[in-house]
Short mmCIF file of C-alpha atoms in Angstrom, two decimals:
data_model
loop_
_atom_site.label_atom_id
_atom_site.label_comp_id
_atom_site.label_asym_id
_atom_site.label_seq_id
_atom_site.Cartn_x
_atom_site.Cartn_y
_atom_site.Cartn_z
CA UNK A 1346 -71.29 84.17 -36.29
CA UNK A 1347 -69.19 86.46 -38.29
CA UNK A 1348 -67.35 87.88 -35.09
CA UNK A 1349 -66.35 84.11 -34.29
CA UNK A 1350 -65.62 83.67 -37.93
CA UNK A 1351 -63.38 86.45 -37.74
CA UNK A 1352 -61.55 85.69 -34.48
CA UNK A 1353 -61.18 82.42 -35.75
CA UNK A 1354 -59.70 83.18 -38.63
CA UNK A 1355 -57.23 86.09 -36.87
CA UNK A 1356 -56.37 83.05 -34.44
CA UNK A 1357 -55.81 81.09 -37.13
CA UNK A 1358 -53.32 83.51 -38.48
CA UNK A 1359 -51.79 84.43 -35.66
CA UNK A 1360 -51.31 80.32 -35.14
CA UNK A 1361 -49.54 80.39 -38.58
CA UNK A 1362 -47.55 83.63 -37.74
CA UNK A 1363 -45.58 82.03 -34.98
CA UNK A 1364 -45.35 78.69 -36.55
CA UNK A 1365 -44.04 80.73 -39.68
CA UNK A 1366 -41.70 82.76 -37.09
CA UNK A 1367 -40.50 79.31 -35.30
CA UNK A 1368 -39.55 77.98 -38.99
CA UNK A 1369 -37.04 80.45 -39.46
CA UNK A 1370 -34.92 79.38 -36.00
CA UNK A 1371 -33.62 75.94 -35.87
CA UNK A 1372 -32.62 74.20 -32.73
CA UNK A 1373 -30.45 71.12 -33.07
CA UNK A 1374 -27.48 68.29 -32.09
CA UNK A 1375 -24.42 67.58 -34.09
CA UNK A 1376 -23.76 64.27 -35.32
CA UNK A 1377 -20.73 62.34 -33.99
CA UNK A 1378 -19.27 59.13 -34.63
CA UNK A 1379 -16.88 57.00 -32.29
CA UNK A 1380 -15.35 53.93 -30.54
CA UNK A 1381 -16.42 52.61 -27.70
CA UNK A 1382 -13.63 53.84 -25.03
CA UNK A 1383 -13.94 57.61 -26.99
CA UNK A 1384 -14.77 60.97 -26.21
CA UNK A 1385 -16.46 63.55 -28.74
CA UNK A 1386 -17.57 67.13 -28.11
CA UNK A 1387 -21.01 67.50 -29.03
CA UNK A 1388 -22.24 71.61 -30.08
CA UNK A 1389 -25.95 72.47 -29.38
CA UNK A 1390 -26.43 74.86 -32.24
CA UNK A 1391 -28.87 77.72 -32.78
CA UNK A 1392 -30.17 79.41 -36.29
CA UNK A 1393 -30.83 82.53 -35.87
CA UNK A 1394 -29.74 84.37 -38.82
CA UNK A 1395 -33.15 85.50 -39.27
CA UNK A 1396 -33.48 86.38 -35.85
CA UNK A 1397 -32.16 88.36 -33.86
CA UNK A 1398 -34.76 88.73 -30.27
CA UNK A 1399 -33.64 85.32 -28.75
CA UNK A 1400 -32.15 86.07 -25.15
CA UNK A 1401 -32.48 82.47 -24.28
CA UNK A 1402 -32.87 78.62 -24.91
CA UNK A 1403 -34.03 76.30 -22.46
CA UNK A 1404 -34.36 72.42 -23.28
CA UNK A 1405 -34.44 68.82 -22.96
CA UNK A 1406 -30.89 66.09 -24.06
CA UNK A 1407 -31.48 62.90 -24.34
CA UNK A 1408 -29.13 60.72 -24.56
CA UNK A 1409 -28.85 56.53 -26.43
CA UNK A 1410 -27.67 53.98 -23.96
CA UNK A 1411 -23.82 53.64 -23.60
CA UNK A 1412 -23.13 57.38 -24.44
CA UNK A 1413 -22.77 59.82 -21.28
CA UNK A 1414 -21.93 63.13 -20.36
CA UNK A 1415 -18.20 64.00 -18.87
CA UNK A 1416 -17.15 67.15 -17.26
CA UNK A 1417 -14.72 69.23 -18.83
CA UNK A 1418 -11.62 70.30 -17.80
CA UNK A 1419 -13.44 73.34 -15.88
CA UNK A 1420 -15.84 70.59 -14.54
CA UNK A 1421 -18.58 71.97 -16.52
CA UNK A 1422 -21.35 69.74 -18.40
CA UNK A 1423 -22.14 72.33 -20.47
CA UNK A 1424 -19.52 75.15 -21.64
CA UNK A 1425 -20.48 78.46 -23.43
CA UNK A 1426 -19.10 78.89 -27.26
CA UNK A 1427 -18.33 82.63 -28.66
CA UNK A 1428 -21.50 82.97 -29.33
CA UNK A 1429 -22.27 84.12 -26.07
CA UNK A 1430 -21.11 86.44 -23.55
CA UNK A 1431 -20.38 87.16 -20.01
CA UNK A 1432 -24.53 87.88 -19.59
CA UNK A 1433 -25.31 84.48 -20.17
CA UNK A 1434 -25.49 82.30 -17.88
CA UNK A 1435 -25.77 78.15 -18.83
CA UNK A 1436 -27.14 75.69 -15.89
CA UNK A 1437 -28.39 72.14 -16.37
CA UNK A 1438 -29.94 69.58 -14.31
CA UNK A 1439 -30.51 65.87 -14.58
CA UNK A 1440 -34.37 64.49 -14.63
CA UNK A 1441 -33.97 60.89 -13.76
CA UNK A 1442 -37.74 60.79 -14.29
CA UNK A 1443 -37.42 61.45 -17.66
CA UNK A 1444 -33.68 60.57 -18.65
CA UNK A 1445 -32.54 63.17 -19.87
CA UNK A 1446 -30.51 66.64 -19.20
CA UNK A 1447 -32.65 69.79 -18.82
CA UNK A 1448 -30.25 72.57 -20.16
CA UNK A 1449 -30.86 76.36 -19.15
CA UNK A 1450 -28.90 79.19 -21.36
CA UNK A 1451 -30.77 82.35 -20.06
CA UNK A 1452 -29.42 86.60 -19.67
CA UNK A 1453 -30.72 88.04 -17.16
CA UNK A 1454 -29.87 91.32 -18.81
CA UNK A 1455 -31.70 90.47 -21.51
CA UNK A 1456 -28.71 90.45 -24.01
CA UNK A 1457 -29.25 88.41 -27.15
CA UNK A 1458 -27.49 85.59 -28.99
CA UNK A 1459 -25.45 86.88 -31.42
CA UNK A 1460 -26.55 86.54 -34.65
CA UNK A 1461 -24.90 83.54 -36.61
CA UNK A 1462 -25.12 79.84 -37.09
CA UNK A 1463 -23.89 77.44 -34.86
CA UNK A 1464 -22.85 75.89 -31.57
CA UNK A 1465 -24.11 77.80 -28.57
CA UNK A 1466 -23.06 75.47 -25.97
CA UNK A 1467 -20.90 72.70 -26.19
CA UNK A 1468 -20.75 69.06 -23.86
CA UNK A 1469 -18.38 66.02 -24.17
CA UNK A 1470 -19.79 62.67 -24.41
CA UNK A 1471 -18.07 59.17 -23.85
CA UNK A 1472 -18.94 55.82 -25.40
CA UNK A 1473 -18.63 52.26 -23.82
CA UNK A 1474 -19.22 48.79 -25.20
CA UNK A 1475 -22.57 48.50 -25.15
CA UNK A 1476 -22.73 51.77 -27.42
CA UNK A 1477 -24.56 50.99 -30.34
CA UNK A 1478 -25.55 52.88 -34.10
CA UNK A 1479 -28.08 55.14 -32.40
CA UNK A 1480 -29.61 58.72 -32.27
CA UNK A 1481 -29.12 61.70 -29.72
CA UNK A 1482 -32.53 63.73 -28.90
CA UNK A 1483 -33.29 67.61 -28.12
CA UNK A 1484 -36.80 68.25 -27.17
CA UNK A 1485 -38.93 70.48 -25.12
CA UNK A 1486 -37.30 73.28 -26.75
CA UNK A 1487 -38.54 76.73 -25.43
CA UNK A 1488 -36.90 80.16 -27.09
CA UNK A 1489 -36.86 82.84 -25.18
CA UNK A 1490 -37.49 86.47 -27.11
CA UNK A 1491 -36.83 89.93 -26.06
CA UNK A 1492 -40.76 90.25 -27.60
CA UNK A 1493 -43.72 90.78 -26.29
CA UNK A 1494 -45.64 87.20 -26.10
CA UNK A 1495 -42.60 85.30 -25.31
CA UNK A 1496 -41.53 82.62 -24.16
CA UNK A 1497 -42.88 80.34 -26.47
CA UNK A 1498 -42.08 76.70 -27.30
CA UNK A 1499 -40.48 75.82 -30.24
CA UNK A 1500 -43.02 73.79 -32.06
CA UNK A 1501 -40.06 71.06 -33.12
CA UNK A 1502 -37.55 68.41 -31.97
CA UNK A 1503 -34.06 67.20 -33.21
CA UNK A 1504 -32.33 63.65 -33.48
CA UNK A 1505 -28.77 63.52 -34.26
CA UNK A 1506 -26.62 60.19 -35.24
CA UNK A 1507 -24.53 58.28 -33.32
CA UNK A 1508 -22.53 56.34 -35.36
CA UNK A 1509 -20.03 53.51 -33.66
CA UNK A 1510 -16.66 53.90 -35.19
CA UNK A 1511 -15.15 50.83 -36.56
CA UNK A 1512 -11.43 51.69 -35.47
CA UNK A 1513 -8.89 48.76 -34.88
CA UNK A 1514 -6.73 48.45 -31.29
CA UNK A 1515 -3.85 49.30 -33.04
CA UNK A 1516 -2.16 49.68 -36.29
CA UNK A 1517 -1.95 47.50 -39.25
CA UNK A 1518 -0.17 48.27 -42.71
CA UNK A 1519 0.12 45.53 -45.75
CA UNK A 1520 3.51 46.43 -48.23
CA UNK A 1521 5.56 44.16 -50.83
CA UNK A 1522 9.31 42.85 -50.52
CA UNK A 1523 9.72 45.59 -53.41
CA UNK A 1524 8.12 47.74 -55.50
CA UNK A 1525 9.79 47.63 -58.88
CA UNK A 1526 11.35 44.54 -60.75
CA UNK A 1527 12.36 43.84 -64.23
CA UNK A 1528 11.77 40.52 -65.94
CA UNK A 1529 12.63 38.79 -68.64
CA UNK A 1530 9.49 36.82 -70.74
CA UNK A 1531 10.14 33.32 -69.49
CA UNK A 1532 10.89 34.80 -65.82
CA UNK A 1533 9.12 33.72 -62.43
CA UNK A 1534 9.25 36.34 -59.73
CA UNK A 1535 7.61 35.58 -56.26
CA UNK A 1536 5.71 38.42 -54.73
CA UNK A 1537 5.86 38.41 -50.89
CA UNK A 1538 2.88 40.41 -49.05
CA UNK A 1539 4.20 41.69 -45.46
CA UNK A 1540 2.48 42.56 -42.38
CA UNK A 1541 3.31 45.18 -40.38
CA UNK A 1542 0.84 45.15 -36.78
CA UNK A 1543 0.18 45.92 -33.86
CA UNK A 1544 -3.64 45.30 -33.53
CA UNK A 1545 -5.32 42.07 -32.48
CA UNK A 1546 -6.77 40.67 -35.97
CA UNK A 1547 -7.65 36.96 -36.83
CA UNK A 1548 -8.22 37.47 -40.35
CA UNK A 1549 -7.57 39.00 -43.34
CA UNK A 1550 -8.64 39.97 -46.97
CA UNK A 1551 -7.86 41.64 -50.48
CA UNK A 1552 -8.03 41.05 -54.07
CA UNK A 1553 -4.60 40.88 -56.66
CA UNK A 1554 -5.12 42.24 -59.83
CA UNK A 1555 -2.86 40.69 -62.32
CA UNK A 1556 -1.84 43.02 -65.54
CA UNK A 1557 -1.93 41.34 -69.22
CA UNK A 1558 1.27 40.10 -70.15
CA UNK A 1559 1.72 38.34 -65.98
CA UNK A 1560 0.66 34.93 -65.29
CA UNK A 1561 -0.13 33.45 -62.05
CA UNK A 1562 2.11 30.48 -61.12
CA UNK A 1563 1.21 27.77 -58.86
CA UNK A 1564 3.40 26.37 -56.65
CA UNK A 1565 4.78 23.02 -55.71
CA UNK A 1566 1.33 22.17 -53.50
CA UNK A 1567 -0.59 23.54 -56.87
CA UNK A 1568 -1.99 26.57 -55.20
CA UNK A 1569 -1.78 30.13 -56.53
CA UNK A 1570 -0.97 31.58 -52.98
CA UNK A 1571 1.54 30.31 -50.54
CA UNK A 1572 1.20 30.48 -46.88
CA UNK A 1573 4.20 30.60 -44.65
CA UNK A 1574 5.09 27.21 -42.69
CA UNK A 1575 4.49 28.86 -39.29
CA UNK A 1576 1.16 30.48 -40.59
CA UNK A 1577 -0.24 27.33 -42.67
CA UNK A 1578 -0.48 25.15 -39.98
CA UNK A 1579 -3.06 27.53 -38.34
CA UNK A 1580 -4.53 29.86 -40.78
CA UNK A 1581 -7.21 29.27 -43.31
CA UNK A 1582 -6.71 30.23 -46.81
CA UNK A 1583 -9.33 30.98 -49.18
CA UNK A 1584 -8.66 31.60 -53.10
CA UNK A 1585 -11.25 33.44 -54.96
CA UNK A 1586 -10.83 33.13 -59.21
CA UNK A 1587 -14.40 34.20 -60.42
CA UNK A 1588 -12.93 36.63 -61.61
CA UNK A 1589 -9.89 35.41 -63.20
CA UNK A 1590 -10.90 36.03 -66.81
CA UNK A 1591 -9.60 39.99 -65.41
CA UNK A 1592 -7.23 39.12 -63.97
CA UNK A 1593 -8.49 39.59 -60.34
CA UNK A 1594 -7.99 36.80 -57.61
CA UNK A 1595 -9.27 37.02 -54.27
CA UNK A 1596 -7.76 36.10 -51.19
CA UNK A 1597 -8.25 35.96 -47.44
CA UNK A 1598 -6.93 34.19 -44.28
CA UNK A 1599 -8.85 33.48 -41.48
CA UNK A 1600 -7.08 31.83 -37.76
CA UNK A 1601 -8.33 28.31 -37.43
CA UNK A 1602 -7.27 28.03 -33.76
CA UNK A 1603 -8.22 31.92 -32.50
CA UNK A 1604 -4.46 32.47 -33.30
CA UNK A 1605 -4.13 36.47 -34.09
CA UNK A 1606 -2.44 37.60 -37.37
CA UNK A 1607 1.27 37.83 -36.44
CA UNK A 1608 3.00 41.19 -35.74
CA UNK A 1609 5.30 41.30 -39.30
CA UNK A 1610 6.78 39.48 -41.72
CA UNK A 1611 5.51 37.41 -44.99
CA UNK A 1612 1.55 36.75 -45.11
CA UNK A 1613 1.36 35.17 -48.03
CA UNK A 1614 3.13 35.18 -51.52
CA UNK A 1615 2.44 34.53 -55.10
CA UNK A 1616 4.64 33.51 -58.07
CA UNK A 1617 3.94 35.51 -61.62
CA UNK A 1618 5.30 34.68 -64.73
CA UNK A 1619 6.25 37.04 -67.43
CA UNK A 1620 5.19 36.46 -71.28
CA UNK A 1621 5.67 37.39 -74.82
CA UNK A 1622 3.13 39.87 -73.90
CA UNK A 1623 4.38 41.72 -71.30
CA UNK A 1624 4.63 45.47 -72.42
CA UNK A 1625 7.65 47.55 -71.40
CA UNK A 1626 6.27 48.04 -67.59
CA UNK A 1627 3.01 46.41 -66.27
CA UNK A 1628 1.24 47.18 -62.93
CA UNK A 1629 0.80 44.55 -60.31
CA UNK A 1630 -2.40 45.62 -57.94
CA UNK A 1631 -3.21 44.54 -54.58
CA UNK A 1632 -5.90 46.54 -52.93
CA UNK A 1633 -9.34 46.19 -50.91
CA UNK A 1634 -7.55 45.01 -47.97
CA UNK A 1635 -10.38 44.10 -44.79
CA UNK A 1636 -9.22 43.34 -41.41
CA UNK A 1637 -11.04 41.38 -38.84
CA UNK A 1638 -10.81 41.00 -35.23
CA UNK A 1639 -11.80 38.14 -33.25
CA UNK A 1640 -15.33 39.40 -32.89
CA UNK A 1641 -15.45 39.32 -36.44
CA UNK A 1642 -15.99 43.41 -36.93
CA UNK A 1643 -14.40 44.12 -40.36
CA UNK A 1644 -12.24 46.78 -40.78
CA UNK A 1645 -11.36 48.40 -44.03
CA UNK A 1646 -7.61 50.02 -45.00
CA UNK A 1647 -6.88 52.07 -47.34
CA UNK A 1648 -3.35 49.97 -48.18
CA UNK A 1649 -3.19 49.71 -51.70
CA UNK A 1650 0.31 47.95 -52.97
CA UNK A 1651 1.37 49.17 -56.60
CA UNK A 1652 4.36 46.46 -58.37
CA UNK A 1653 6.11 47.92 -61.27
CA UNK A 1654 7.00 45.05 -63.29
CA UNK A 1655 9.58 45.72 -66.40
CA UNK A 1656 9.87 44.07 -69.35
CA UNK A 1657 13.86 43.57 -69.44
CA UNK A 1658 13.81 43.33 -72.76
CA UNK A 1659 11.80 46.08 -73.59
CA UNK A 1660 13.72 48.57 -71.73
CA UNK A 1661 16.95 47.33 -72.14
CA UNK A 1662 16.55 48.04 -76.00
CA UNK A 1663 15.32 50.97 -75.48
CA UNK A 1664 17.97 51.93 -73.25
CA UNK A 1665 20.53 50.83 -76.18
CA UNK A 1666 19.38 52.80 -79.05
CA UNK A 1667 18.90 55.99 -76.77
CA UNK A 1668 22.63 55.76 -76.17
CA UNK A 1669 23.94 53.65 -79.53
CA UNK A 1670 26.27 56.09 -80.37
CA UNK A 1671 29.34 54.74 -78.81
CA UNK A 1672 28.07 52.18 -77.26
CA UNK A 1673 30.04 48.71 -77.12
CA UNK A 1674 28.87 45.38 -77.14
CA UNK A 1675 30.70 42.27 -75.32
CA UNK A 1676 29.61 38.57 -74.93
CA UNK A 1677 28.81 37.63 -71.35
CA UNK A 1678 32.55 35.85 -71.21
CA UNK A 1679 33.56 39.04 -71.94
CA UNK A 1680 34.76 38.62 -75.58
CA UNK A 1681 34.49 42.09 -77.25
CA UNK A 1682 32.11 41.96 -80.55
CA UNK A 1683 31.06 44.54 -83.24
CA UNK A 1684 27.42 43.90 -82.84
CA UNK A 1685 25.47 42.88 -80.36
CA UNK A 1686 24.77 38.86 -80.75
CA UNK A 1687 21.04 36.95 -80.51
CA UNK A 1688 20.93 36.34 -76.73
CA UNK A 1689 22.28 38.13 -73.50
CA UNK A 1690 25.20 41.03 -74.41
CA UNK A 1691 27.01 43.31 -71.98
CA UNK A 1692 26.56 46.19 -73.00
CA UNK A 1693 28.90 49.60 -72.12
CA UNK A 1694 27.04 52.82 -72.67
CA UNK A 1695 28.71 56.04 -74.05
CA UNK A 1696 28.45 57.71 -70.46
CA UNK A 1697 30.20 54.41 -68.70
CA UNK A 1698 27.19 52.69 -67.77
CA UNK A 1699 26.88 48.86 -67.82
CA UNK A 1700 24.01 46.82 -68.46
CA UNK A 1701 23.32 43.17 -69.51
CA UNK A 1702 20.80 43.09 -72.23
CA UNK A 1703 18.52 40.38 -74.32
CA UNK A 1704 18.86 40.74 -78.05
#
């Protein structure tokens, strides 16, 4: 009983030792992410920092459905990384019984992987449309030791992720008719939101952010937004305000009749009014843009449209009484006067310059 005890027990540890040995290598996919229609180079990579007696790998790919594997440009499934050398040699086959690839990195010579961490071999996958979020699978993994006792399986298995890229057909940019423009309190500016694209989209989205001292104006229909006439009469506009007490709107525009969103010019516009309270410049922000083509896949941008907005007054003064020595003041009829009057004056800097300023 206490021979049996003792085997046991030295089994038992011996067990552990190669488990414990096993631990220290890793076997395992990368993860990739991609379009249908797209191509990604996938590494099979090896850990064996901690050791250095593997000659060999031998093991099982499997891969999701609509994801397969393309030759290279040597014709090659599988191609050989730095890693190793002319005394390795790297064969595959397919098991249709099992669908999957059953990969073969052997020397003959018995010359081992060099020492790192990383992609052994290397193969190129391709997605089509029925590619979905998924996982890539390497199993059956046996190492291959210049050791007495090996081979020996590798007592694990490795999923990778397949992610499905959300990328649009082509390209798509959102910019304002200008970037900087200086108001008077009392003023109305329109803001015009332009579309520059060459993808197919039938809707779109963002939120305005409208600084203190900026009111939103609405127009003659008594909307805040305003659609072109070509675009009204077969886009959808939504207005979002519940979160107006910030000063964030939402907006989006959606084709009624599968129309796509146009190629350029004006989306949509917006009229702001300027107030007492508008400090010397304010920021007009129109970000979170989302994209979405007829299939209704959403696709975020990273547009982000920044308005300088002035006040006139503001600036103007400040302007003055940087340059007030010399300066000279005229009425806008062009009557010369001492002072500058309550109201609009030309002014003429010291260094030439002309401005009209609000006193």
């Amino acid at each position: 009983m206490k021979t049996i005890t003792s085997r046991l027990a030295a089994l038992l540890l011996l067990f552990m030792g190669v488990v414990a040995a096993n631990a220290e290598t890793k076997v395992w996919l990368d993860d990739i992410t991609l379009a249908p229609g797209e191509e990604a180079v996938v590494g099979v990579n090896l850990d064996n920092a901690e050791d250095n007696n593997i000659i060999g790998v031998i093991l099982n790919v499997t891969l999701p459905e609509g994801l397969e594997i393309i030759p290279n440009e040597e014709g090659d499934l599988f191609a050989k990384t730095e890693r190793l050398g002319k005394y390795h040699a790297v064969s595959s086959t397919y098991r249709a019984d099992l669908g999957c690839y059953r990969l073969n990195i052997n020397s003959y010579s018995k010359v081992k992987v060099k020492e790192n961490t990383g992609a052994i071999v290397t193969f190129i996958v391709k997605a089509n449309e029925t590619l979905k979020n998924s996982k890539m699978k390497v199993w059956d993994i046996t190492l291959t030791k210049d050791a007495p006792g090996y081979p020996e399986i590798y007592p694990a298995e490795s999923e990778a992720t397949v992610t499905v890229a959300q990328r649009l057909d082509g390209e798509c940019m959102f910019f304002a008719n200008k970037e900087e423009v200086s108001l008077y309190p009392g003023d109305v500016y329109t803001v015009e939101v332009n579309i520059s694209n060459t993808a197919t989209l039938a809707g779109m989205q963002c939120y305005v952010t409208i600084p203190e001292g900026l009111e939103l104006v609405e127009n003659e229909d008594g909307l805040l937004f305003d659609l072109p006439e070509e675009l009204a009469e077969v886009f959808g506009m939504r207005i979002g305000t519940d979160q107006a007490d910030k000063g964030i709107y939402f907006f989006g525009l959606a084709s009624v009749f599968n129309e796509p969103l146009p190629e350029e010019g004006v989306i949509f516009s917006f009229n702001v009014k300027a107030t007492e309270a508008l400090p010397e410049t304010a920021q007009i922000l129109i970000d979170q843009f989302l994209v979405a083509s007829k299939s209704s896949v959403t696709y975020p941008l990273d547009d982000q449209i920044n308005i300088t907005v002035s006040n006139a007054i503001a600036t103007g003064i400040n302007a003055a009484k940087a340059t007030v020595a010399g300066a000279e003041y005229f009425t806008v009829g062009g009557q010369r006067v001492a002072a500058p009057q309550k109201g609009i004056n030309v002014v003429k800097m010291a260094n030439g310059e002309v401005k009209k300023i609000r006193f």
